[in-house]
Tab-separated table of C-alpha atoms and ligand atoms in Angstrom:
chain	number	residue	atom	x	y	z
A	1	MET	CA	31.799	-24.435	-10.572
A	2	ILE	CA	30.782	-21.627	-8.294
A	3	ASP	CA	31.272	-22.434	-4.625
A	4	GLY	CA	28.754	-22.159	-1.822
A	5	ARG	CA	29.585	-18.582	-0.905
A	6	ILE	CA	27.649	-15.657	-2.147
A	7	LEU	CA	29.542	-13.629	-4.702
A	8	LYS	CA	29.096	-10.377	-2.831
A	9	ASN	CA	32.198	-9.385	-0.858
A	10	SER	CA	33.917	-12.602	-1.962
A	11	GLY	CA	36.508	-11.100	-4.278
A	12	ARG	CA	35.614	-13.965	-6.601
A	13	MET	CA	36.035	-13.645	-10.366
A	14	MET	CA	33.936	-15.497	-12.902
A	15	LYS	CA	33.435	-16.229	-16.556
A	16	VAL	CA	29.991	-15.380	-17.836
A	17	LEU	CA	27.993	-16.159	-20.975
A	18	LEU	CA	25.080	-13.910	-21.861
A	19	ILE	CA	22.472	-15.151	-24.312
A	20	GLY	CA	20.715	-12.817	-26.735
A	21	SER	CA	21.339	-10.135	-29.314
A	22	GLY	CA	19.076	-7.156	-28.646
A	23	GLY	CA	19.361	-3.762	-27.006
A	24	ARG	CA	18.448	-5.407	-23.706
A	25	GLU	CA	21.467	-7.673	-24.016
A	26	HIS	CA	23.843	-4.824	-24.918
A	27	ALA	CA	22.683	-2.982	-21.783
A	28	LEU	CA	23.186	-6.113	-19.634
A	29	VAL	CA	26.623	-6.693	-21.165
A	30	TRP	CA	27.574	-3.070	-20.518
A	31	LYS	CA	26.557	-3.355	-16.871
A	32	ILE	CA	28.039	-6.817	-16.267
A	33	ALA	CA	31.300	-5.596	-17.831
A	34	GLN	CA	31.527	-3.085	-14.950
A	35	SER	CA	31.356	-5.832	-12.313
A	36	LYS	CA	34.354	-6.284	-10.083
A	37	HIS	CA	33.737	-10.038	-10.271
A	38	LEU	CA	33.968	-10.381	-14.037
A	39	GLU	CA	36.865	-12.308	-15.483
A	40	LYS	CA	35.594	-12.800	-19.029
A	41	LEU	CA	32.289	-12.124	-20.764
A	42	TYR	CA	30.972	-13.944	-23.828
A	43	VAL	CA	27.748	-13.114	-25.680
A	44	ALA	CA	25.852	-15.493	-27.935
A	45	PRO	CA	25.176	-14.354	-30.546
A	46	GLY	CA	25.509	-10.659	-29.555
A	47	ASN	CA	25.458	-7.680	-31.897
A	48	GLY	CA	27.649	-4.894	-33.254
A	49	GLY	CA	27.619	-3.141	-29.882
A	50	THR	CA	28.335	-6.090	-27.598
A	51	GLU	CA	31.401	-7.094	-29.599
A	52	LEU	CA	33.175	-3.914	-28.494
A	53	ILE	CA	33.034	-4.872	-24.797
A	54	ALA	CA	32.680	-8.660	-24.783
A	55	GLU	CA	33.411	-11.596	-27.050
A	56	ASN	CA	30.584	-12.479	-29.423
A	57	VAL	CA	30.221	-16.194	-30.097
A	58	ALA	CA	28.251	-17.565	-33.027
A	59	LEU	CA	26.249	-20.162	-31.109
A	60	ASP	CA	22.782	-21.333	-32.122
A	61	ILE	CA	20.972	-20.544	-28.881
A	62	ALA	CA	18.115	-22.894	-29.798
A	63	ASP	CA	20.662	-25.722	-29.644
A	64	HIS	CA	20.917	-26.148	-25.883
A	65	LYS	CA	23.515	-28.880	-26.161
A	66	ALA	CA	25.790	-26.562	-28.138
A	67	VAL	CA	25.376	-23.912	-25.429
A	68	VAL	CA	26.128	-26.408	-22.647
A	69	ASP	CA	29.167	-27.735	-24.521
A	70	PHE	CA	30.491	-24.208	-25.013
A	71	CYS	CA	30.077	-23.493	-21.290
A	72	LEU	CA	31.878	-26.662	-20.261
A	73	ALA	CA	34.700	-26.104	-22.748
A	74	ASN	CA	35.229	-22.492	-21.658
A	75	GLY	CA	34.773	-22.723	-17.901
A	76	ILE	CA	31.594	-20.624	-17.852
A	77	GLU	CA	30.249	-20.306	-14.321
A	78	LEU	CA	27.124	-18.250	-14.964
A	79	VAL	CA	24.803	-18.027	-17.957
A	80	VAL	CA	22.502	-15.017	-18.121
A	81	VAL	CA	19.527	-15.612	-20.397
A	82	GLY	CA	18.189	-12.417	-22.006
A	83	PRO	CA	15.172	-13.407	-24.145
A	84	GLU	CA	12.065	-15.442	-23.302
A	85	VAL	CA	12.202	-18.066	-26.047
A	86	PRO	CA	15.153	-20.060	-24.641
A	87	LEU	CA	13.717	-19.745	-21.109
A	88	VAL	CA	10.347	-21.149	-22.164
A	89	ALA	CA	12.215	-23.869	-24.074
A	90	GLY	CA	13.975	-24.917	-20.832
A	91	ILE	CA	17.543	-23.762	-21.400
A	92	VAL	CA	17.977	-23.138	-17.667
A	93	ASP	CA	16.977	-26.742	-16.907
A	94	ASP	CA	19.505	-28.021	-19.447
A	95	LEU	CA	22.293	-25.830	-18.047
A	96	GLN	CA	21.482	-26.834	-14.480
A	97	ALA	CA	21.486	-30.506	-15.448
A	98	ALA	CA	25.076	-29.962	-16.602
A	99	GLY	CA	25.960	-28.248	-13.304
A	100	ILE	CA	26.061	-24.723	-14.749
A	101	LEU	CA	24.515	-21.837	-12.830
A	102	ALA	CA	21.980	-19.847	-14.850
A	103	PHE	CA	20.081	-16.617	-14.267
A	104	GLY	CA	16.441	-16.956	-15.298
A	105	PRO	CA	13.504	-19.222	-14.510
A	106	ASN	CA	13.412	-22.892	-15.394
A	107	LYS	CA	10.867	-24.208	-17.875
A	108	ALA	CA	8.153	-24.764	-15.278
A	109	ALA	CA	8.463	-21.221	-13.894
A	110	ALA	CA	8.800	-19.668	-17.364
A	111	GLN	CA	5.186	-20.684	-18.032
A	112	LEU	CA	4.315	-17.335	-16.468
A	113	GLU	CA	5.208	-15.910	-19.865
A	114	GLY	CA	4.880	-19.060	-21.971
A	115	SER	CA	1.151	-19.480	-21.351
A	116	LYS	CA	-1.349	-16.697	-20.747
A	117	ALA	CA	-3.883	-19.259	-19.536
A	118	PHE	CA	-1.358	-20.504	-16.952
A	119	THR	CA	-0.907	-17.000	-15.563
A	120	HIS	CA	-4.650	-16.362	-15.464
A	121	ALA	CA	-5.132	-19.590	-13.527
A	122	LEU	CA	-2.440	-18.515	-11.043
A	123	CYS	CA	-4.088	-15.104	-10.684
A	124	ASP	CA	-7.424	-16.792	-9.914
A	125	GLU	CA	-5.778	-19.048	-7.371
A	126	MET	CA	-3.897	-16.216	-5.627
A	127	ASN	CA	-6.545	-13.480	-6.010
A	128	ILE	CA	-4.223	-11.361	-8.125
A	129	PRO	CA	-6.172	-8.544	-9.811
A	130	ALA	CA	-6.205	-9.060	-13.593
A	131	ALA	CA	-8.565	-8.712	-16.538
A	132	GLY	CA	-11.616	-10.983	-16.660
A	133	TYR	CA	-11.073	-13.743	-19.232
A	134	ALA	CA	-12.212	-16.944	-20.883
A	135	ARG	CA	-10.138	-19.661	-22.598
A	136	PHE	CA	-11.017	-21.498	-25.777
A	137	THR	CA	-9.581	-24.287	-27.855
A	138	GLU	CA	-12.348	-24.176	-30.443
A	139	ALA	CA	-13.601	-21.404	-32.664
A	140	ALA	CA	-17.387	-21.811	-32.306
A	141	PRO	CA	-17.681	-21.255	-28.536
A	142	ALA	CA	-15.075	-18.467	-28.776
A	143	ARG	CA	-17.220	-16.701	-31.399
A	144	ALA	CA	-20.327	-17.107	-29.283
A	145	TYR	CA	-18.487	-15.605	-26.291
A	146	LEU	CA	-17.280	-12.691	-28.423
A	147	ALA	CA	-20.794	-11.999	-29.660
A	148	LYS	CA	-21.996	-11.863	-26.056
A	149	GLN	CA	-19.158	-9.644	-24.771
A	150	GLY	CA	-18.891	-7.168	-27.677
A	151	ALA	CA	-15.978	-4.766	-28.267
A	152	PRO	CA	-13.586	-3.397	-27.151
A	153	ILE	CA	-12.083	-6.723	-26.210
A	154	VAL	CA	-8.635	-8.343	-26.267
A	155	ILE	CA	-7.768	-11.554	-28.144
A	156	LYS	CA	-4.552	-13.361	-27.184
A	157	ALA	CA	-2.851	-16.437	-28.562
A	158	ASP	CA	-2.015	-18.453	-25.447
A	159	GLY	CA	1.652	-19.127	-26.200
A	160	LEU	CA	4.687	-17.139	-27.315
A	161	ALA	CA	4.073	-15.416	-30.631
A	162	ALA	CA	7.021	-13.025	-30.902
A	163	GLY	CA	4.922	-10.200	-29.447
A	164	LYS	CA	2.360	-10.506	-32.266
A	165	GLY	CA	-0.237	-12.722	-30.630
A	166	VAL	CA	-2.209	-9.933	-28.913
A	167	THR	CA	-4.975	-7.931	-30.584
A	168	VAL	CA	-6.668	-5.118	-28.753
A	169	ALA	CA	-9.868	-5.123	-30.812
A	170	MET	CA	-11.846	-1.894	-30.774
A	171	THR	CA	-14.570	-3.397	-32.993
A	172	ALA	CA	-16.298	-6.773	-33.166
A	173	ALA	CA	-14.976	-7.209	-36.726
A	174	GLU	CA	-11.364	-6.795	-35.588
A	175	ALA	CA	-11.967	-9.299	-32.782
A	176	GLU	CA	-13.424	-11.787	-35.243
A	177	THR	CA	-10.411	-11.426	-37.569
A	178	ALA	CA	-7.987	-11.915	-34.669
A	179	LEU	CA	-9.833	-15.004	-33.549
A	180	ASN	CA	-9.774	-16.437	-37.069
A	181	ASP	CA	-6.024	-15.734	-37.272
A	182	CYS	CA	-5.387	-17.688	-34.096
A	183	PHE	CA	-7.528	-20.673	-35.031
A	184	SER	CA	-6.297	-20.773	-38.634
A	185	GLY	CA	-2.762	-21.401	-37.408
A	186	THR	CA	-1.173	-17.961	-37.973
A	187	PHE	CA	0.662	-18.347	-34.652
A	188	GLY	CA	1.267	-22.070	-34.956
A	189	SER	CA	0.814	-24.011	-31.742
A	190	ALA	CA	0.942	-20.745	-29.747
A	191	GLY	CA	-2.566	-20.000	-31.059
A	192	ALA	CA	-4.065	-23.444	-30.481
A	193	GLU	CA	-5.566	-22.045	-27.294
A	194	VAL	CA	-6.987	-18.529	-27.221
A	195	VAL	CA	-7.570	-16.279	-24.243
A	196	ILE	CA	-10.220	-13.602	-24.609
A	197	GLU	CA	-9.792	-10.806	-22.115
A	198	GLU	CA	-11.715	-7.886	-20.813
A	199	PHE	CA	-10.327	-4.608	-22.212
A	200	LEU	CA	-8.640	-2.681	-19.411
A	201	GLU	CA	-8.472	1.093	-19.563
A	202	GLY	CA	-5.853	3.188	-17.850
A	203	GLU	CA	-2.130	3.888	-17.983
A	204	GLU	CA	0.418	1.103	-18.485
A	205	VAL	CA	3.492	0.659	-16.315
A	206	SER	CA	6.108	-2.050	-15.960
A	207	ILE	CA	7.502	-3.254	-12.649
A	208	PHE	CA	10.579	-5.461	-12.408
A	209	ALA	CA	11.394	-7.734	-9.483
A	210	VAL	CA	14.194	-10.263	-9.078
A	211	CYS	CA	13.321	-13.376	-7.083
A	212	ASP	CA	15.445	-16.161	-5.579
A	213	GLY	CA	12.567	-18.647	-5.438
A	214	GLU	CA	11.208	-17.224	-2.208
A	215	ASN	CA	12.280	-13.654	-1.516
A	216	PHE	CA	12.408	-10.814	-3.990
A	217	VAL	CA	13.825	-7.363	-4.547
A	218	THR	CA	11.855	-4.876	-6.574
A	219	LEU	CA	14.064	-3.127	-9.102
A	220	ALA	CA	12.352	-0.089	-10.498
A	221	SER	CA	9.355	1.056	-12.490
A	222	ALA	CA	9.407	2.011	-16.163
A	223	GLN	CA	7.070	3.039	-18.930
A	224	ASP	CA	7.332	1.795	-22.467
A	225	HIS	CA	5.900	3.187	-25.728
A	226	LYS	CA	4.456	0.315	-27.731
A	227	ARG	CA	3.118	2.125	-30.792
A	228	ALA	CA	5.332	2.869	-33.756
A	229	PHE	CA	4.551	6.557	-34.204
A	230	ASP	CA	4.254	9.808	-32.272
A	231	GLY	CA	1.104	10.347	-30.257
A	232	ASP	CA	0.877	6.578	-29.595
A	233	LYS	CA	-0.346	6.031	-33.149
A	234	GLY	CA	0.399	3.273	-35.617
A	235	PRO	CA	0.961	-0.448	-35.146
A	236	ASN	CA	2.162	-2.139	-31.964
A	237	THR	CA	5.899	-2.814	-31.825
A	238	GLY	CA	8.334	-4.466	-29.446
A	239	GLY	CA	8.756	-0.996	-27.865
A	240	MET	CA	9.902	2.336	-29.307
A	241	GLY	CA	11.254	3.938	-26.154
A	242	ALA	CA	11.087	3.863	-22.375
A	243	TYR	CA	11.906	5.797	-19.256
A	244	SER	CA	12.465	5.007	-15.613
A	245	PRO	CA	11.270	5.711	-12.989
A	246	ALA	CA	7.597	6.012	-13.990
A	247	PRO	CA	6.327	9.023	-12.037
A	248	LEU	CA	2.873	7.403	-11.851
A	249	VAL	CA	4.278	4.761	-9.496
A	250	ASN	CA	4.532	6.523	-6.143
A	251	ASP	CA	5.482	4.672	-2.947
A	252	GLU	CA	1.891	3.868	-2.098
A	253	LEU	CA	1.129	2.401	-5.510
A	254	LEU	CA	4.389	0.461	-5.538
A	255	ALA	CA	3.601	-1.078	-2.133
A	256	ARG	CA	0.167	-2.075	-3.412
A	257	ILE	CA	1.634	-3.649	-6.564
A	258	GLU	CA	4.132	-5.604	-4.477
A	259	ARG	CA	1.468	-6.750	-2.033
A	260	GLU	CA	-1.309	-7.603	-4.482
A	261	ILE	CA	0.586	-8.737	-7.581
A	262	ILE	CA	4.319	-9.433	-7.181
A	263	ALA	CA	4.405	-11.210	-3.804
A	264	PRO	CA	1.399	-13.487	-4.489
A	265	THR	CA	2.853	-14.439	-7.881
A	266	PHE	CA	6.069	-15.663	-6.274
A	267	GLU	CA	4.178	-17.284	-3.385
A	268	GLY	CA	1.864	-19.064	-5.787
A	269	MET	CA	4.759	-20.371	-7.862
A	270	ALA	CA	6.571	-21.638	-4.768
A	271	ALA	CA	3.384	-23.255	-3.436
A	272	ARG	CA	2.964	-25.132	-6.721
A	273	GLY	CA	6.464	-26.527	-6.334
A	274	THR	CA	7.795	-24.394	-9.208
A	275	PRO	CA	9.589	-21.527	-7.453
A	276	PHE	CA	10.594	-18.600	-9.628
A	277	ARG	CA	14.220	-17.550	-9.912
A	278	GLY	CA	15.104	-14.708	-12.253
A	279	VAL	CA	13.504	-11.417	-13.137
A	280	LEU	CA	9.754	-10.988	-13.316
A	281	PHE	CA	8.514	-8.156	-15.494
A	282	ALA	CA	4.905	-7.393	-14.639
A	283	GLY	CA	3.011	-5.378	-17.248
A	284	LEU	CA	0.252	-3.501	-15.426
A	285	MET	CA	-2.674	-1.262	-16.180
A	286	VAL	CA	-3.327	1.407	-13.563
A	287	ARG	CA	-6.636	3.199	-13.317
A	288	ASP	CA	-7.553	5.572	-10.491
A	289	GLY	CA	-4.632	4.239	-8.466
A	290	VAL	CA	-5.757	0.606	-8.861
A	291	PRO	CA	-3.263	-1.760	-10.544
A	292	LYS	CA	-4.282	-4.799	-12.578
A	293	LEU	CA	-1.996	-7.320	-14.205
A	294	ILE	CA	-1.959	-7.354	-18.024
A	295	GLU	CA	0.779	-9.928	-18.375
A	296	HIS	CA	3.839	-11.401	-16.748
A	297	ASN	CA	7.130	-11.739	-18.587
A	298	VAL	CA	10.022	-13.751	-17.253
A	299	ARG	CA	12.930	-11.608	-18.451
A	300	PHE	CA	13.933	-7.965	-18.639
A	301	GLY	CA	11.918	-5.725	-20.940
A	302	ASP	CA	13.459	-4.263	-24.058
A	303	PRO	CA	13.906	-1.228	-24.039
A	304	GLU	CA	13.056	-0.999	-20.307
A	305	CYS	CA	16.244	-2.867	-19.407
A	306	GLN	CA	18.341	-0.147	-21.033
A	307	VAL	CA	16.905	2.533	-18.747
A	308	LEU	CA	17.127	0.320	-15.655
A	309	MET	CA	20.795	-0.406	-16.319
A	310	MET	CA	21.507	3.313	-16.747
A	311	ARG	CA	20.101	3.858	-13.234
A	312	LEU	CA	21.466	0.823	-11.388
A	313	GLU	CA	24.503	1.705	-9.285
A	314	SER	CA	25.069	-1.722	-7.684
A	315	ASP	CA	27.078	-4.609	-9.088
A	316	LEU	CA	24.674	-6.405	-11.452
A	317	LEU	CA	26.611	-9.656	-11.407
A	318	GLU	CA	26.153	-9.943	-7.630
A	319	LEU	CA	22.385	-9.634	-8.078
A	320	LEU	CA	22.214	-12.176	-10.913
A	321	VAL	CA	24.336	-14.752	-9.085
A	322	ALA	CA	22.373	-14.306	-5.840
A	323	SER	CA	19.084	-14.943	-7.662
A	324	ALA	CA	20.468	-17.928	-9.551
A	325	LYS	CA	21.869	-19.429	-6.361
A	326	GLY	CA	18.622	-18.858	-4.474
A	327	ASP	CA	19.717	-16.357	-1.828
A	328	LEU	CA	19.065	-12.648	-2.213
A	329	SER	CA	19.486	-11.975	1.508
A	330	GLN	CA	22.703	-9.980	1.098
A	331	ILE	CA	21.505	-7.908	-1.819
A	332	ASP	CA	20.701	-4.261	-1.222
A	333	LEU	CA	20.484	-2.350	-4.476
A	334	SER	CA	21.225	1.293	-4.971
A	335	TRP	CA	19.752	3.345	-7.777
A	336	SER	CA	20.513	6.703	-9.275
A	337	ASN	CA	17.801	9.265	-8.532
A	338	LYS	CA	18.142	10.473	-12.076
A	339	THR	CA	15.643	9.636	-14.776
A	340	ALA	CA	16.853	7.529	-17.669
A	341	LEU	CA	15.146	7.680	-21.036
A	342	SER	CA	15.771	5.607	-24.141
A	343	VAL	CA	14.702	6.340	-27.720
A	344	VAL	CA	14.623	3.423	-30.157
A	345	MET	CA	15.829	4.005	-33.706
A	346	ALA	CA	14.200	1.469	-36.008
A	347	ALA	CA	14.537	0.584	-39.674
A	348	ASN	CA	12.013	2.289	-41.976
A	349	GLY	CA	9.082	-0.089	-42.381
A	350	TYR	CA	9.376	-1.691	-38.931
A	351	PRO	CA	7.314	-3.456	-37.526
A	352	GLY	CA	6.537	-4.528	-41.097
A	353	PRO	CA	9.183	-5.501	-43.674
A	354	TYR	CA	12.375	-3.417	-43.745
A	355	ASP	CA	15.773	-3.354	-45.450
A	356	LYS	CA	18.832	-4.775	-43.750
A	357	SER	CA	22.485	-3.836	-44.183
A	358	THR	CA	21.840	-0.105	-44.479
A	359	GLU	CA	24.733	2.006	-43.243
A	360	ILE	CA	24.753	3.991	-40.001
A	361	SER	CA	27.286	6.560	-38.875
A	362	GLY	CA	27.632	8.002	-35.380
A	363	GLY	CA	26.188	4.873	-33.747
A	364	ASP	CA	29.166	4.364	-31.449
A	365	GLN	CA	29.295	7.788	-29.870
A	366	GLN	CA	29.707	7.995	-26.113
A	367	ASN	CA	29.082	11.654	-25.548
A	368	ASP	CA	29.506	11.706	-21.805
A	369	GLU	CA	28.656	9.652	-18.723
A	370	ASN	CA	24.982	10.522	-19.158
A	371	VAL	CA	24.522	9.244	-22.700
A	372	HIS	CA	24.912	5.733	-23.988
A	373	VAL	CA	23.950	4.264	-27.358
A	374	PHE	CA	22.950	0.632	-26.907
A	375	HIS	CA	22.881	-1.437	-30.056
A	376	ALA	CA	20.100	-3.859	-30.967
A	377	GLY	CA	20.010	-5.076	-34.598
A	378	THR	CA	23.471	-4.010	-35.746
A	379	LYS	CA	26.497	-5.736	-37.219
A	380	ARG	CA	29.931	-4.613	-38.333
A	381	VAL	CA	31.218	-5.421	-41.790
A	382	ASN	CA	34.613	-4.155	-42.964
A	383	GLY	CA	34.659	-1.467	-40.301
A	384	LYS	CA	31.182	-0.191	-41.190
A	385	LEU	CA	28.209	-0.270	-38.851
A	386	LEU	CA	25.161	-1.762	-40.580
A	387	ALA	CA	21.536	-2.206	-39.539
A	388	ASN	CA	20.716	-5.861	-39.054
A	389	GLY	CA	17.187	-5.876	-37.650
A	390	GLY	CA	13.975	-3.932	-37.039
A	391	ARG	CA	14.954	-2.129	-33.861
A	392	VAL	CA	18.528	-1.030	-34.334
A	393	LEU	CA	19.813	1.514	-31.783
A	394	ASN	CA	18.656	2.631	-28.336
A	395	VAL	CA	19.854	6.121	-27.605
A	396	THR	CA	19.722	6.315	-23.834
A	397	ALA	CA	20.358	9.273	-21.553
A	398	ARG	CA	20.196	10.219	-17.902
A	399	GLY	CA	19.029	13.531	-16.545
A	400	ASN	CA	17.946	15.285	-13.382
A	401	SER	CA	14.450	15.440	-14.818
A	402	VAL	CA	12.575	13.593	-17.542
A	403	SER	CA	12.843	16.698	-19.720
A	404	GLU	CA	16.610	16.812	-19.295
A	405	ALA	CA	17.041	13.107	-20.077
A	406	GLN	CA	14.778	13.520	-23.092
A	407	GLN	CA	16.670	16.532	-24.373
A	408	ARG	CA	20.016	14.719	-23.987
A	409	ALA	CA	18.773	11.628	-25.826
A	410	TYR	CA	17.430	13.659	-28.746
A	411	SER	CA	20.633	15.757	-28.976
A	412	ALA	CA	22.625	12.508	-29.209
A	413	ILE	CA	20.310	11.257	-31.976
A	414	GLU	CA	21.111	14.346	-34.016
A	415	LYS	CA	24.692	13.092	-34.258
A	416	ILE	CA	23.595	9.788	-35.803
A	417	GLU	CA	23.242	9.615	-39.555
A	418	TRP	CA	21.029	6.862	-40.810
A	419	ALA	CA	18.867	7.667	-43.828
A	420	ASP	CA	16.967	4.376	-43.554
A	421	GLY	CA	15.822	4.679	-39.959
A	422	PHE	CA	13.102	6.458	-37.977
A	423	TYR	CA	12.296	7.156	-34.341
A	424	ARG	CA	9.549	8.673	-32.246
A	425	ARG	CA	10.041	12.281	-31.231
A	426	ASP	CA	7.809	12.181	-28.160
A	427	ILE	CA	9.288	9.481	-25.912
A	428	GLY	CA	8.464	10.403	-22.315
A	429	TRP	CA	5.556	12.696	-23.228
A	430	ARG	CA	3.370	11.619	-20.325
A	431	ALA	CA	6.105	12.137	-17.739
A	432	VAL	CA	7.179	15.454	-19.283
A	433	ALA	CA	3.559	16.653	-19.113
A	434	ARG	CA	3.385	15.585	-15.449
A	435	GLU	CA	6.631	17.415	-14.753
A	436	LYS	CA	5.222	20.589	-16.299
A	437	ASP	CA	1.965	20.289	-14.329
A	438	GLY	CA	3.902	19.538	-11.167
A	439	THR	CA	1.757	16.426	-10.539
B	1	AMP	P1	1.130	-8.128	-24.359
B	1	AMP	O1	1.760	-8.794	-25.545
B	1	AMP	O2	0.311	-9.023	-23.476
B	1	AMP	O3	2.089	-7.196	-23.704
B	1	AMP	O4	0.086	-7.102	-24.949
B	1	AMP	C1	0.499	-6.088	-25.793
B	1	AMP	C2	-0.205	-4.831	-25.432
B	1	AMP	O5	-1.614	-5.019	-25.588
B	1	AMP	C3	-0.035	-4.419	-23.984
B	1	AMP	O6	1.149	-3.731	-23.758
B	1	AMP	C4	-1.260	-3.553	-23.801
B	1	AMP	O7	-1.027	-2.269	-24.355
B	1	AMP	C5	-2.296	-4.237	-24.627
B	1	AMP	N1	-3.145	-5.119	-23.811
B	1	AMP	C6	-2.925	-6.415	-23.503
B	1	AMP	N2	-3.923	-6.887	-22.727
B	1	AMP	C7	-4.792	-5.875	-22.541
B	1	AMP	C8	-6.031	-5.740	-21.841
B	1	AMP	N3	-6.613	-6.774	-21.205
B	1	AMP	N4	-6.643	-4.529	-21.883
B	1	AMP	C9	-6.104	-3.494	-22.555
B	1	AMP	N5	-4.954	-3.559	-23.246
B	1	AMP	C10	-4.297	-4.743	-23.242
């Protein structure tokens, strides 16, 4: 069990279990592995990249008892939870009940991502700027509301729906279809309640802040690319690429986001008796310098985490332990001034159906200190690297400018051979255009 001291400057070593298997988790594993406090790192279940730097364990992460038992049997002192599903399911509560420290919010605080209606109610209570909305549990009044509001409009299943529960409807017909999907059970219980939101125009940015229940440190800004194809075309995905920092977020805007959105979220959670510990990922829409909240997530973004980890110079384990223990007072993070940019390579067909077990070569290259290939859906079989999911590799690079980071990432991609994959060729286009304009 970890003692009362803060890890920082303690010379203390610890055994850590990280939960998850995506590119986000490979980036966290890579950074935690650099910590001077790390004794041993396990990942459950991990992927073909994490197994090269940590020990993958085949645990069913939905089985909290199995996770707790593994921790007790192996002397794990900190569990870092990557994805939202176990957080919303209360894995942190179950670990804490067994006396195991965990990074991430408990079930009550994870509602910030687990229920869109919950977050809207908090925003109302704390005057946090967000889209106008209405909530419905029945189809008829929801349809009547839609008819009154017209399109464009946004339909959201209230609960977690693996990133598929949101429809930005540009026509009334699309809105109607989305509503029918929710109420006909497409998203299971996640769609039993529906939130209909005002369509916000502007530019999207993500801000990450780690909280200890009361105080917080803002990490960095990032921009994601949600659409599958170049020019922001095609279906929505989990994210096809990201870069950090987001040049749109200057000091003034960041201060405003902290004051109007991040701080009141944490204050509101503490006031309700459900303080937030872990990382908050606020998805924002910015228009004419005015930020509005689109959604809160209670974990690192994927692929935003990959670019944040490429820029973080401080010891990540110290930050995670400080948040989990409820005292960030000694944490002072330092960041590289460089831009980091990550390009996702996905299996042909993603986000629809795709083949698995297709062979990849060149996926383990480490060209130099400025390029890192983080794995997402990969596995190794008989010494071969195979695709094992929709998003498969995150080719991530650092540069003195967005253009330089972009050029390095795409040069690294040229060394990867994977006939069954695709990637966007314009990741970072907004920031590159800004760089060229000098704005
Ligand atoms: P979410 O799953 O909430 O991240 O939503 C997915 C995407 O839908 C977001 O990244 C936005 O691009 C878009 N979106 C969600 N809510 C709104 C909104 N109220 N107005 C405009 N776009 C939205």
